[in-house]
PDB file of C-alpha atoms in Angstrom:
ATOM      1  CA  UNK A 143       0.096   0.215   0.007  1.00 94.00           C
ATOM      2  CA  UNK A 144       1.170   3.521  -0.901  1.00 97.00           C
ATOM      3  CA  UNK A 145       0.486   7.105   0.695  1.00 98.00           C
ATOM      4  CA  UNK A 146       1.791  10.318   0.168  1.00 98.00           C
ATOM      5  CA  UNK A 147       2.633  12.234   3.651  1.00 98.00           C
ATOM      6  CA  UNK A 148       2.283  16.155   2.517  1.00 96.00           C
ATOM      7  CA  UNK A 149       4.301  19.059   4.215  1.00 96.00           C
ATOM      8  CA  UNK A 150       2.468  21.801   6.003  1.00 96.00           C
ATOM      9  CA  UNK A 151       3.250  25.639   6.684  1.00 96.00           C
ATOM     10  CA  UNK A 152       2.691  27.849   9.627  1.00 97.00           C
ATOM     11  CA  UNK A 153       0.546  30.673   9.101  1.00 97.00           C
ATOM     12  CA  UNK A 154       1.750  32.521  12.337  1.00 96.00           C
ATOM     13  CA  UNK A 155       3.719  31.118  15.104  1.00 96.00           C
ATOM     14  CA  UNK A 156       3.658  32.539  18.451  1.00 96.00           C
ATOM     15  CA  UNK A 157       5.624  30.831  21.183  1.00 96.00           C
ATOM     16  CA  UNK A 158       3.896  32.004  24.194  1.00 94.00           C
ATOM     17  CA  UNK A 159       5.717  30.203  27.234  1.00 93.00           C
ATOM     18  CA  UNK A 160       8.251  27.653  28.228  1.00 89.00           C
ATOM     19  CA  UNK A 161       7.002  24.502  29.829  1.00 87.00           C
ATOM     20  CA  UNK A 162       8.208  22.701  33.026  1.00 86.00           C
ATOM     21  CA  UNK A 163       9.006  19.560  30.963  1.00 84.00           C
ATOM     22  CA  UNK A 164      11.424  21.804  28.607  1.00 79.00           C
ATOM     23  CA  UNK A 165       8.621  22.015  25.529  1.00 86.00           C
ATOM     24  CA  UNK A 166       7.355  25.354  24.682  1.00 91.00           C
ATOM     25  CA  UNK A 167       3.461  26.286  24.479  1.00 93.00           C
ATOM     26  CA  UNK A 168       2.794  27.646  20.926  1.00 95.00           C
ATOM     27  CA  UNK A 169      -0.215  29.237  18.851  1.00 96.00           C
ATOM     28  CA  UNK A 170      -0.195  28.739  15.135  1.00 97.00           C
ATOM     29  CA  UNK A 171      -2.120  27.859  12.194  1.00 97.00           C
ATOM     30  CA  UNK A 172      -1.079  24.608  10.350  1.00 97.00           C
ATOM     31  CA  UNK A 173      -1.943  24.598   6.721  1.00 96.00           C
ATOM     32  CA  UNK A 174      -1.642  21.304   4.805  1.00 96.00           C
ATOM     33  CA  UNK A 175       0.285  21.525   1.694  1.00 94.00           C
ATOM     34  CA  UNK A 176      -1.006  18.446  -0.479  1.00 92.00           C
ATOM     35  CA  UNK A 177       1.008  19.279  -3.613  1.00 91.00           C
ATOM     36  CA  UNK A 178       4.314  18.762  -2.059  1.00 94.00           C
ATOM     37  CA  UNK A 179       4.637  15.106  -0.657  1.00 96.00           C
ATOM     38  CA  UNK A 180       6.929  12.232   0.114  1.00 97.00           C
ATOM     39  CA  UNK A 181       6.001   8.887  -1.075  1.00 98.00           C
ATOM     40  CA  UNK A 182       5.425   5.954   1.629  1.00 98.00           C
ATOM     41  CA  UNK A 183       5.270   2.261   0.604  1.00 98.00           C
ATOM     42  CA  UNK A 184       4.265  -0.328   3.207  1.00 98.00           C
ATOM     43  CA  UNK A 185       4.402  -4.193   2.463  1.00 97.00           C
ATOM     44  CA  UNK A 186       4.033  -7.304   4.402  1.00 97.00           C
ATOM     45  CA  UNK A 187       7.151  -8.944   4.843  1.00 96.00           C
ATOM     46  CA  UNK A 188       6.605 -12.642   4.030  1.00 93.00           C
ATOM     47  CA  UNK A 189      10.336 -13.565   4.034  1.00 94.00           C
ATOM     48  CA  UNK A 190      11.345 -13.675   7.724  1.00 94.00           C
ATOM     49  CA  UNK A 191      10.347 -11.886  10.953  1.00 92.00           C
ATOM     50  CA  UNK A 192      12.097  -8.686  10.348  1.00 94.00           C
ATOM     51  CA  UNK A 193      11.297  -5.318   9.596  1.00 96.00           C
ATOM     52  CA  UNK A 194      13.405  -3.774   6.915  1.00 95.00           C
ATOM     53  CA  UNK A 195      13.335   0.343   6.128  1.00 96.00           C
ATOM     54  CA  UNK A 196      14.642   1.656   3.135  1.00 95.00           C
ATOM     55  CA  UNK A 197      14.935   5.681   1.920  1.00 96.00           C
ATOM     56  CA  UNK A 198      15.738   7.264  -1.542  1.00 97.00           C
ATOM     57  CA  UNK A 199      15.197  11.074  -2.740  1.00 96.00           C
ATOM     58  CA  UNK A 200      16.594  13.335  -0.384  1.00 94.00           C
ATOM     59  CA  UNK A 201      19.307  12.197   2.145  1.00 92.00           C
ATOM     60  CA  UNK A 202      17.920  11.874   5.744  1.00 90.00           C
ATOM     61  CA  UNK A 203      20.540  12.611   8.137  1.00 85.00           C
ATOM     62  CA  UNK A 204      21.295  10.272  11.266  1.00 81.00           C
ATOM     63  CA  UNK A 205      20.658   6.647  11.676  1.00 82.00           C
ATOM     64  CA  UNK A 206      18.024   5.076   9.578  1.00 81.00           C
ATOM     65  CA  UNK A 207      16.913   3.001  12.649  1.00 84.00           C
ATOM     66  CA  UNK A 208      15.847   6.323  14.562  1.00 87.00           C
ATOM     67  CA  UNK A 209      13.530   6.898  11.635  1.00 94.00           C
ATOM     68  CA  UNK A 210       9.955   8.045  13.061  1.00 95.00           C
ATOM     69  CA  UNK A 211       8.261   5.298  10.809  1.00 97.00           C
ATOM     70  CA  UNK A 212      10.039   2.582  12.995  1.00 96.00           C
ATOM     71  CA  UNK A 213       9.419   4.098  16.052  1.00 96.00           C
ATOM     72  CA  UNK A 214       5.860   4.606  15.396  1.00 97.00           C
ATOM     73  CA  UNK A 215       5.986   0.378  14.520  1.00 97.00           C
ATOM     74  CA  UNK A 216       7.291  -0.152  17.872  1.00 96.00           C
ATOM     75  CA  UNK A 217       4.706   1.748  19.381  1.00 97.00           C
ATOM     76  CA  UNK A 218       2.000   0.304  17.489  1.00 97.00           C
ATOM     77  CA  UNK A 219       3.037  -3.092  18.879  1.00 96.00           C
ATOM     78  CA  UNK A 220       2.168  -2.061  22.060  1.00 95.00           C
ATOM     79  CA  UNK A 221      -1.619  -1.742  21.161  1.00 95.00           C
ATOM     80  CA  UNK A 222      -1.994  -4.883  18.793  1.00 96.00           C
ATOM     81  CA  UNK A 223       0.028  -7.393  16.968  1.00 95.00           C
ATOM     82  CA  UNK A 224       1.571  -6.138  13.879  1.00 96.00           C
ATOM     83  CA  UNK A 225       3.307  -8.472  11.075  1.00 96.00           C
ATOM     84  CA  UNK A 226       6.863  -7.734   9.834  1.00 97.00           C
ATOM     85  CA  UNK A 227       7.042  -5.529   7.058  1.00 98.00           C
ATOM     86  CA  UNK A 228       9.241  -3.597   4.458  1.00 97.00           C
ATOM     87  CA  UNK A 229       9.142   0.258   4.461  1.00 98.00           C
ATOM     88  CA  UNK A 230      10.151   2.232   1.520  1.00 98.00           C
ATOM     89  CA  UNK A 231      10.366   6.096   2.199  1.00 98.00           C
ATOM     90  CA  UNK A 232      11.054   8.300  -0.881  1.00 98.00           C
ATOM     91  CA  UNK A 233      11.784  11.718   0.672  1.00 97.00           C
ATOM     92  CA  UNK A 234      10.545  14.804  -1.323  1.00 95.00           C
ATOM     93  CA  UNK A 235      10.065  17.442   1.651  1.00 95.00           C
ATOM     94  CA  UNK A 236      12.909  19.393   2.457  1.00 92.00           C
ATOM     95  CA  UNK A 237      14.426  18.194   6.000  1.00 91.00           C
ATOM     96  CA  UNK A 238      15.124  20.751   8.691  1.00 88.00           C
ATOM     97  CA  UNK A 239      12.767  23.162   6.902  1.00 92.00           C
ATOM     98  CA  UNK A 240       9.825  23.972   9.279  1.00 93.00           C
ATOM     99  CA  UNK A 241       7.512  21.709   6.894  1.00 95.00           C
ATOM    100  CA  UNK A 242       6.520  18.952   9.017  1.00 95.00           C
ATOM    101  CA  UNK A 243       8.011  16.206   6.756  1.00 95.00           C
ATOM    102  CA  UNK A 244       9.116  13.664   9.385  1.00 95.00           C
ATOM    103  CA  UNK A 245       5.908  14.297  11.387  1.00 96.00           C
ATOM    104  CA  UNK A 246       3.921  13.700   8.276  1.00 97.00           C
ATOM    105  CA  UNK A 247       5.620  10.524   7.368  1.00 98.00           C
ATOM    106  CA  UNK A 248       5.058   9.235  10.864  1.00 97.00           C
ATOM    107  CA  UNK A 249       1.362  10.081  11.095  1.00 98.00           C
ATOM    108  CA  UNK A 250       0.543   8.570   7.683  1.00 98.00           C
ATOM    109  CA  UNK A 251       2.671   5.349   8.623  1.00 98.00           C
ATOM    110  CA  UNK A 252       0.257   5.091  11.600  1.00 98.00           C
ATOM    111  CA  UNK A 253      -2.688   5.563   9.235  1.00 98.00           C
ATOM    112  CA  UNK A 254      -1.534   3.439   6.377  1.00 97.00           C
ATOM    113  CA  UNK A 255      -0.785   0.338   8.859  1.00 97.00           C
ATOM    114  CA  UNK A 256      -4.274   0.601  10.699  1.00 98.00           C
ATOM    115  CA  UNK A 257      -6.034   0.462   7.149  1.00 97.00           C
ATOM    116  CA  UNK A 258      -3.659  -2.101   5.460  1.00 97.00           C
ATOM    117  CA  UNK A 259      -3.597  -4.693   8.354  1.00 97.00           C
ATOM    118  CA  UNK A 260      -7.043  -3.739   9.797  1.00 97.00           C
ATOM    119  CA  UNK A 261      -5.448  -3.016  12.981  1.00 97.00           C
ATOM    120  CA  UNK A 262      -9.037  -1.123  14.530  1.00 97.00           C
ATOM    121  CA  UNK A 263      -6.843   1.401  16.278  1.00 97.00           C
ATOM    122  CA  UNK A 264      -9.128   4.004  17.311  1.00 97.00           C
ATOM    123  CA  UNK A 265      -8.411   7.730  16.617  1.00 96.00           C
ATOM    124  CA  UNK A 266      -7.524   8.194  20.485  1.00 96.00           C
ATOM    125  CA  UNK A 267      -4.993   5.286  19.968  1.00 97.00           C
ATOM    126  CA  UNK A 268      -3.317   6.758  16.985  1.00 97.00           C
ATOM    127  CA  UNK A 269      -3.015  10.239  18.467  1.00 97.00           C
ATOM    128  CA  UNK A 270      -1.717   8.650  21.779  1.00 96.00           C
ATOM    129  CA  UNK A 271       1.076   6.977  19.451  1.00 97.00           C
ATOM    130  CA  UNK A 272       1.965   9.848  17.388  1.00 97.00           C
ATOM    131  CA  UNK A 273       1.927  12.499  20.361  1.00 95.00           C
ATOM    132  CA  UNK A 274       4.883  10.205  21.687  1.00 95.00           C
ATOM    133  CA  UNK A 275       6.817  10.970  18.356  1.00 95.00           C
ATOM    134  CA  UNK A 276       6.627  14.473  18.092  1.00 90.00           C
ATOM    135  CA  UNK A 277       4.523  17.762  18.387  1.00 86.00           C
ATOM    136  CA  UNK A 278       3.504  18.159  15.146  1.00 91.00           C
ATOM    137  CA  UNK A 279       2.422  14.609  14.420  1.00 96.00           C
ATOM    138  CA  UNK A 280      -1.100  14.782  15.624  1.00 96.00           C
ATOM    139  CA  UNK A 281      -2.041  17.382  12.860  1.00 97.00           C
ATOM    140  CA  UNK A 282      -1.139  14.946  10.019  1.00 97.00           C
ATOM    141  CA  UNK A 283      -3.723  12.432  11.251  1.00 97.00           C
ATOM    142  CA  UNK A 284      -6.685  14.603  10.094  1.00 95.00           C
ATOM    143  CA  UNK A 285      -4.241  16.775   7.842  1.00 96.00           C
ATOM    144  CA  UNK A 286      -6.786  19.716   7.666  1.00 96.00           C
ATOM    145  CA  UNK A 287      -6.362  23.170   8.434  1.00 97.00           C
ATOM    146  CA  UNK A 288      -6.192  23.837  12.356  1.00 97.00           C
ATOM    147  CA  UNK A 289      -5.758  26.170  14.927  1.00 97.00           C
ATOM    148  CA  UNK A 290      -2.809  24.498  16.988  1.00 96.00           C
ATOM    149  CA  UNK A 291      -2.040  25.155  20.777  1.00 95.00           C
ATOM    150  CA  UNK A 292       0.168  23.316  23.565  1.00 92.00           C
ATOM    151  CA  UNK A 293       3.247  22.139  22.182  1.00 88.00           C
ATOM    152  CA  UNK A 294       1.451  21.290  19.034  1.00 89.00           C
ATOM    153  CA  UNK A 295      -0.832  18.390  20.015  1.00 88.00           C
ATOM    154  CA  UNK A 296      -4.122  20.460  20.633  1.00 93.00           C
ATOM    155  CA  UNK A 297      -5.758  21.105  17.570  1.00 95.00           C
ATOM    156  CA  UNK A 298      -9.100  22.769  16.732  1.00 96.00           C
ATOM    157  CA  UNK A 299     -10.143  22.270  12.976  1.00 95.00           C
ATOM    158  CA  UNK A 300     -11.074  25.715  11.397  1.00 96.00           C
ATOM    159  CA  UNK A 301     -13.137  26.576   8.219  1.00 94.00           C
ATOM    160  CA  UNK A 302     -10.227  28.222   6.322  1.00 94.00           C
ATOM    161  CA  UNK A 303      -8.917  27.527   2.764  1.00 94.00           C
ATOM    162  CA  UNK A 304      -6.375  29.077   0.444  1.00 93.00           C
ATOM    163  CA  UNK A 305      -7.707  27.115  -2.331  1.00 89.00           C
ATOM    164  CA  UNK A 306      -8.180  30.316  -4.464  1.00 90.00           C
ATOM    165  CA  UNK A 307      -4.415  31.435  -3.926  1.00 92.00           C
ATOM    166  CA  UNK A 308      -0.908  30.366  -5.352  1.00 92.00           C
ATOM    167  CA  UNK A 309       1.749  29.353  -2.730  1.00 92.00           C
ATOM    168  CA  UNK A 310       5.388  29.781  -3.628  1.00 91.00           C
ATOM    169  CA  UNK A 311       7.627  27.831  -1.037  1.00 91.00           C
ATOM    170  CA  UNK A 312      11.506  28.630  -0.962  1.00 91.00           C
ATOM    171  CA  UNK A 313      13.820  26.189   0.563  1.00 91.00           C
ATOM    172  CA  UNK A 314      17.376  27.634   0.899  1.00 89.00           C
ATOM    173  CA  UNK A 315      19.189  24.299   1.545  1.00 88.00           C
ATOM    174  CA  UNK A 316      19.705  25.662   4.962  1.00 89.00           C
ATOM    175  CA  UNK A 317      19.159  22.891   7.599  1.00 88.00           C
ATOM    176  CA  UNK A 318      17.736  24.313  10.938  1.00 90.00           C
ATOM    177  CA  UNK A 319      17.397  22.197  13.979  1.00 88.00           C
ATOM    178  CA  UNK A 320      14.012  22.762  15.730  1.00 86.00           C
ATOM    179  CA  UNK A 321      15.973  22.204  19.335  1.00 86.00           C
ATOM    180  CA  UNK A 322      18.430  24.706  18.325  1.00 89.00           C
ATOM    181  CA  UNK A 323      15.791  27.343  17.345  1.00 90.00           C
ATOM    182  CA  UNK A 324      13.956  26.887  20.402  1.00 89.00           C
ATOM    183  CA  UNK A 325      16.789  27.093  22.563  1.00 87.00           C
ATOM    184  CA  UNK A 326      17.445  30.844  21.491  1.00 88.00           C
ATOM    185  CA  UNK A 327      13.925  32.100  21.239  1.00 89.00           C
ATOM    186  CA  UNK A 328      12.286  34.371  23.897  1.00 87.00           C
ATOM    187  CA  UNK A 329       8.764  33.097  24.680  1.00 91.00           C
ATOM    188  CA  UNK A 330       6.062  36.064  24.851  1.00 89.00           C
ATOM    189  CA  UNK A 331       2.390  36.436  25.411  1.00 90.00           C
ATOM    190  CA  UNK A 332       0.995  37.578  22.065  1.00 90.00           C
ATOM    191  CA  UNK A 333      -0.763  40.895  21.924  1.00 88.00           C
ATOM    192  CA  UNK A 334      -3.221  39.845  19.384  1.00 92.00           C
ATOM    193  CA  UNK A 335      -5.649  37.193  18.693  1.00 94.00           C
ATOM    194  CA  UNK A 336      -4.468  34.889  15.864  1.00 96.00           C
ATOM    195  CA  UNK A 337      -7.895  33.381  14.824  1.00 94.00           C
ATOM    196  CA  UNK A 338      -9.178  36.809  14.684  1.00 95.00           C
ATOM    197  CA  UNK A 339      -6.160  38.162  12.445  1.00 96.00           C
ATOM    198  CA  UNK A 340      -6.252  34.965   9.975  1.00 96.00           C
ATOM    199  CA  UNK A 341     -10.213  35.798   9.319  1.00 95.00           C
ATOM    200  CA  UNK A 342      -9.011  39.231   8.033  1.00 95.00           C
ATOM    201  CA  UNK A 343      -7.999  39.860   4.246  1.00 95.00           C
ATOM    202  CA  UNK A 344      -4.511  38.365   3.514  1.00 95.00           C
ATOM    203  CA  UNK A 345      -2.930  41.647   2.458  1.00 93.00           C
ATOM    204  CA  UNK A 346      -3.478  42.706   6.159  1.00 96.00           C
ATOM    205  CA  UNK A 347      -1.740  39.784   7.680  1.00 97.00           C
ATOM    206  CA  UNK A 348       1.946  41.222   7.268  1.00 96.00           C
ATOM    207  CA  UNK A 349       0.872  43.792   9.700  1.00 96.00           C
ATOM    208  CA  UNK A 350      -0.544  41.484  12.352  1.00 96.00           C
ATOM    209  CA  UNK A 351       0.696  37.767  12.030  1.00 97.00           C
ATOM    210  CA  UNK A 352       4.149  36.980  12.618  1.00 96.00           C
ATOM    211  CA  UNK A 353       6.729  34.145  13.150  1.00 97.00           C
ATOM    212  CA  UNK A 354       8.426  34.675  16.678  1.00 96.00           C
ATOM    213  CA  UNK A 355      11.425  32.495  15.310  1.00 95.00           C
ATOM    214  CA  UNK A 356      12.089  34.798  12.744  1.00 96.00           C
ATOM    215  CA  UNK A 357      13.592  37.725  15.026  1.00 94.00           C
ATOM    216  CA  UNK A 358      16.445  35.053  16.088  1.00 95.00           C
ATOM    217  CA  UNK A 359      16.752  33.132  12.894  1.00 95.00           C
ATOM    218  CA  UNK A 360      17.140  35.955  10.772  1.00 96.00           C
ATOM    219  CA  UNK A 361      19.967  37.204  12.670  1.00 95.00           C
ATOM    220  CA  UNK A 362      21.736  34.083  11.992  1.00 94.00           C
ATOM    221  CA  UNK A 363      20.777  33.577   8.486  1.00 93.00           C
ATOM    222  CA  UNK A 364      19.925  36.844   7.057  1.00 93.00           C
ATOM    223  CA  UNK A 365      19.530  35.473   3.676  1.00 92.00           C
ATOM    224  CA  UNK A 366      16.148  34.390   4.914  1.00 94.00           C
ATOM    225  CA  UNK A 367      15.164  37.768   5.487  1.00 95.00           C
ATOM    226  CA  UNK A 368      15.942  38.562   1.862  1.00 91.00           C
ATOM    227  CA  UNK A 369      13.927  35.883   0.562  1.00 92.00           C
ATOM    228  CA  UNK A 370      11.065  37.007   2.487  1.00 95.00           C
ATOM    229  CA  UNK A 371      11.874  40.611   1.017  1.00 93.00           C
ATOM    230  CA  UNK A 372      11.899  39.460  -2.284  1.00 90.00           C
ATOM    231  CA  UNK A 373       8.602  37.419  -2.189  1.00 92.00           C
ATOM    232  CA  UNK A 374       7.144  40.750  -1.049  1.00 95.00           C
ATOM    233  CA  UNK A 375       9.129  42.545  -3.794  1.00 91.00           C
ATOM    234  CA  UNK A 376       7.296  40.146  -6.402  1.00 90.00           C
ATOM    235  CA  UNK A 377       3.700  40.733  -5.088  1.00 92.00           C
ATOM    236  CA  UNK A 378       3.273  38.251  -2.122  1.00 94.00           C
ATOM    237  CA  UNK A 379       0.281  39.186  -0.248  1.00 96.00           C
ATOM    238  CA  UNK A 380       1.757  37.514   3.044  1.00 97.00           C
ATOM    239  CA  UNK A 381       5.069  36.120   3.368  1.00 97.00           C
ATOM    240  CA  UNK A 382       6.653  34.323   6.355  1.00 97.00           C
ATOM    241  CA  UNK A 383       8.816  31.552   7.466  1.00 97.00           C
ATOM    242  CA  UNK A 384       7.326  28.316   8.179  1.00 96.00           C
ATOM    243  CA  UNK A 385       7.798  26.847  11.655  1.00 94.00           C
ATOM    244  CA  UNK A 386      11.446  27.158  12.836  1.00 92.00           C
ATOM    245  CA  UNK A 387      12.604  27.512   9.223  1.00 88.00           C
ATOM    246  CA  UNK A 388      14.074  27.645   6.842  1.00 92.00           C
ATOM    247  CA  UNK A 389      11.365  27.458   4.582  1.00 94.00           C
ATOM    248  CA  UNK A 390       9.987  30.828   3.570  1.00 94.00           C
ATOM    249  CA  UNK A 391       6.803  30.793   1.589  1.00 95.00           C
ATOM    250  CA  UNK A 392       4.558  33.511  -0.239  1.00 94.00           C
ATOM    251  CA  UNK A 393       0.803  33.568  -0.741  1.00 95.00           C
ATOM    252  CA  UNK A 394       0.123  35.369  -4.327  1.00 94.00           C
ATOM    253  CA  UNK A 395      -3.268  36.047  -5.929  1.00 91.00           C
ATOM    254  CA  UNK A 396      -1.864  34.595  -8.997  1.00 86.00           C
ATOM    255  CA  UNK A 397       1.078  32.346 -10.027  1.00 80.00           C
ATOM    256  CA  UNK A 398       4.335  34.466 -10.749  1.00 77.00           C
ATOM    257  CA  UNK A 399       7.302  33.281 -12.592  1.00 73.00           C
ATOM    258  CA  UNK A 400       9.769  32.155  -9.856  1.00 70.00           C
ATOM    259  CA  UNK A 401      12.704  31.881 -12.260  1.00 68.00           C
ATOM    260  CA  UNK A 402      12.694  35.851 -12.489  1.00 68.00           C
ATOM    261  CA  UNK A 403      13.463  36.155  -8.552  1.00 69.00           C
ATOM    262  CA  UNK A 404      17.036  36.205  -8.332  1.00 66.00           C
ATOM    263  CA  UNK A 405      19.099  34.998  -5.212  1.00 63.00           C
ATOM    264  CA  UNK A 406      23.163  34.669  -4.167  1.00 59.00           C
ATOM    265  CA  UNK A 407      22.538  30.751  -3.231  1.00 58.00           C
ATOM    266  CA  UNK A 408      21.123  27.744  -4.877  1.00 63.00           C
ATOM    267  CA  UNK A 409      17.465  27.628  -3.835  1.00 70.00           C
ATOM    268  CA  UNK A 410      14.731  24.986  -4.293  1.00 76.00           C
ATOM    269  CA  UNK A 411      11.569  26.929  -5.186  1.00 76.00           C
ATOM    270  CA  UNK A 412       8.049  25.069  -5.196  1.00 74.00           C
ATOM    271  CA  UNK A 413       4.943  26.877  -7.071  1.00 68.00           C
ATOM    272  CA  UNK A 414       2.332  25.149  -5.502  1.00 70.00           C
ATOM    273  CA  UNK A 415      -1.369  25.315  -6.769  1.00 54.00           C
TER     274      UNK A 415
END
């Protein structure tokens, strides 16, 4: 069975406080980007009793044994019996980009195993499993626009769409560690209501909706601020860094010729319907 774990962007990200467990409380709107996705295939391994994992596409740093799909498999086994499997992950979503690629892979993996092997895991079971894997994972179980709080696990689905807009996503080949980004950010209580602000026309957002990571990340990587400026120069109604970076996205009323945008470095640009 094959599925297509997609990316997401953060429209606004308020880091409101640091918790006693070391995590941070946030407020954000997560929006799925379904036209940028990985490819995940799971088949039953009938040759022996082992689990095999293979990855292609963008190189995944670290030890493959630490992949979230394998960790999810071990957690699922605590609930139900699961046969040995072969996992193939083709990676397209940039890594360390603030787009939730690894979290999406894990959540889609839990859903596909539940469906393929008829495990009868309830939504609560799957929610409990994925929240042990990462803060963003729970969003991808339903994969619909949501107002997100807590450390990312509390979701309120919202009636919100960008289907009539064009989105340009630029990844500058910079891997940013989420842990490192949180280590230097200063939590602050937001002065505005994000849900109210997002209900306003998009052209107002640049004055009201921000990503708290930008103030520190842009100091270290000024090229990210330059990308954001360029997107506005080429007509973006709103531009922002997604998550802890380094992806910068712009929302446009119409599709633009991204080849006209000139940068000093090699960037990957995704023009998404």
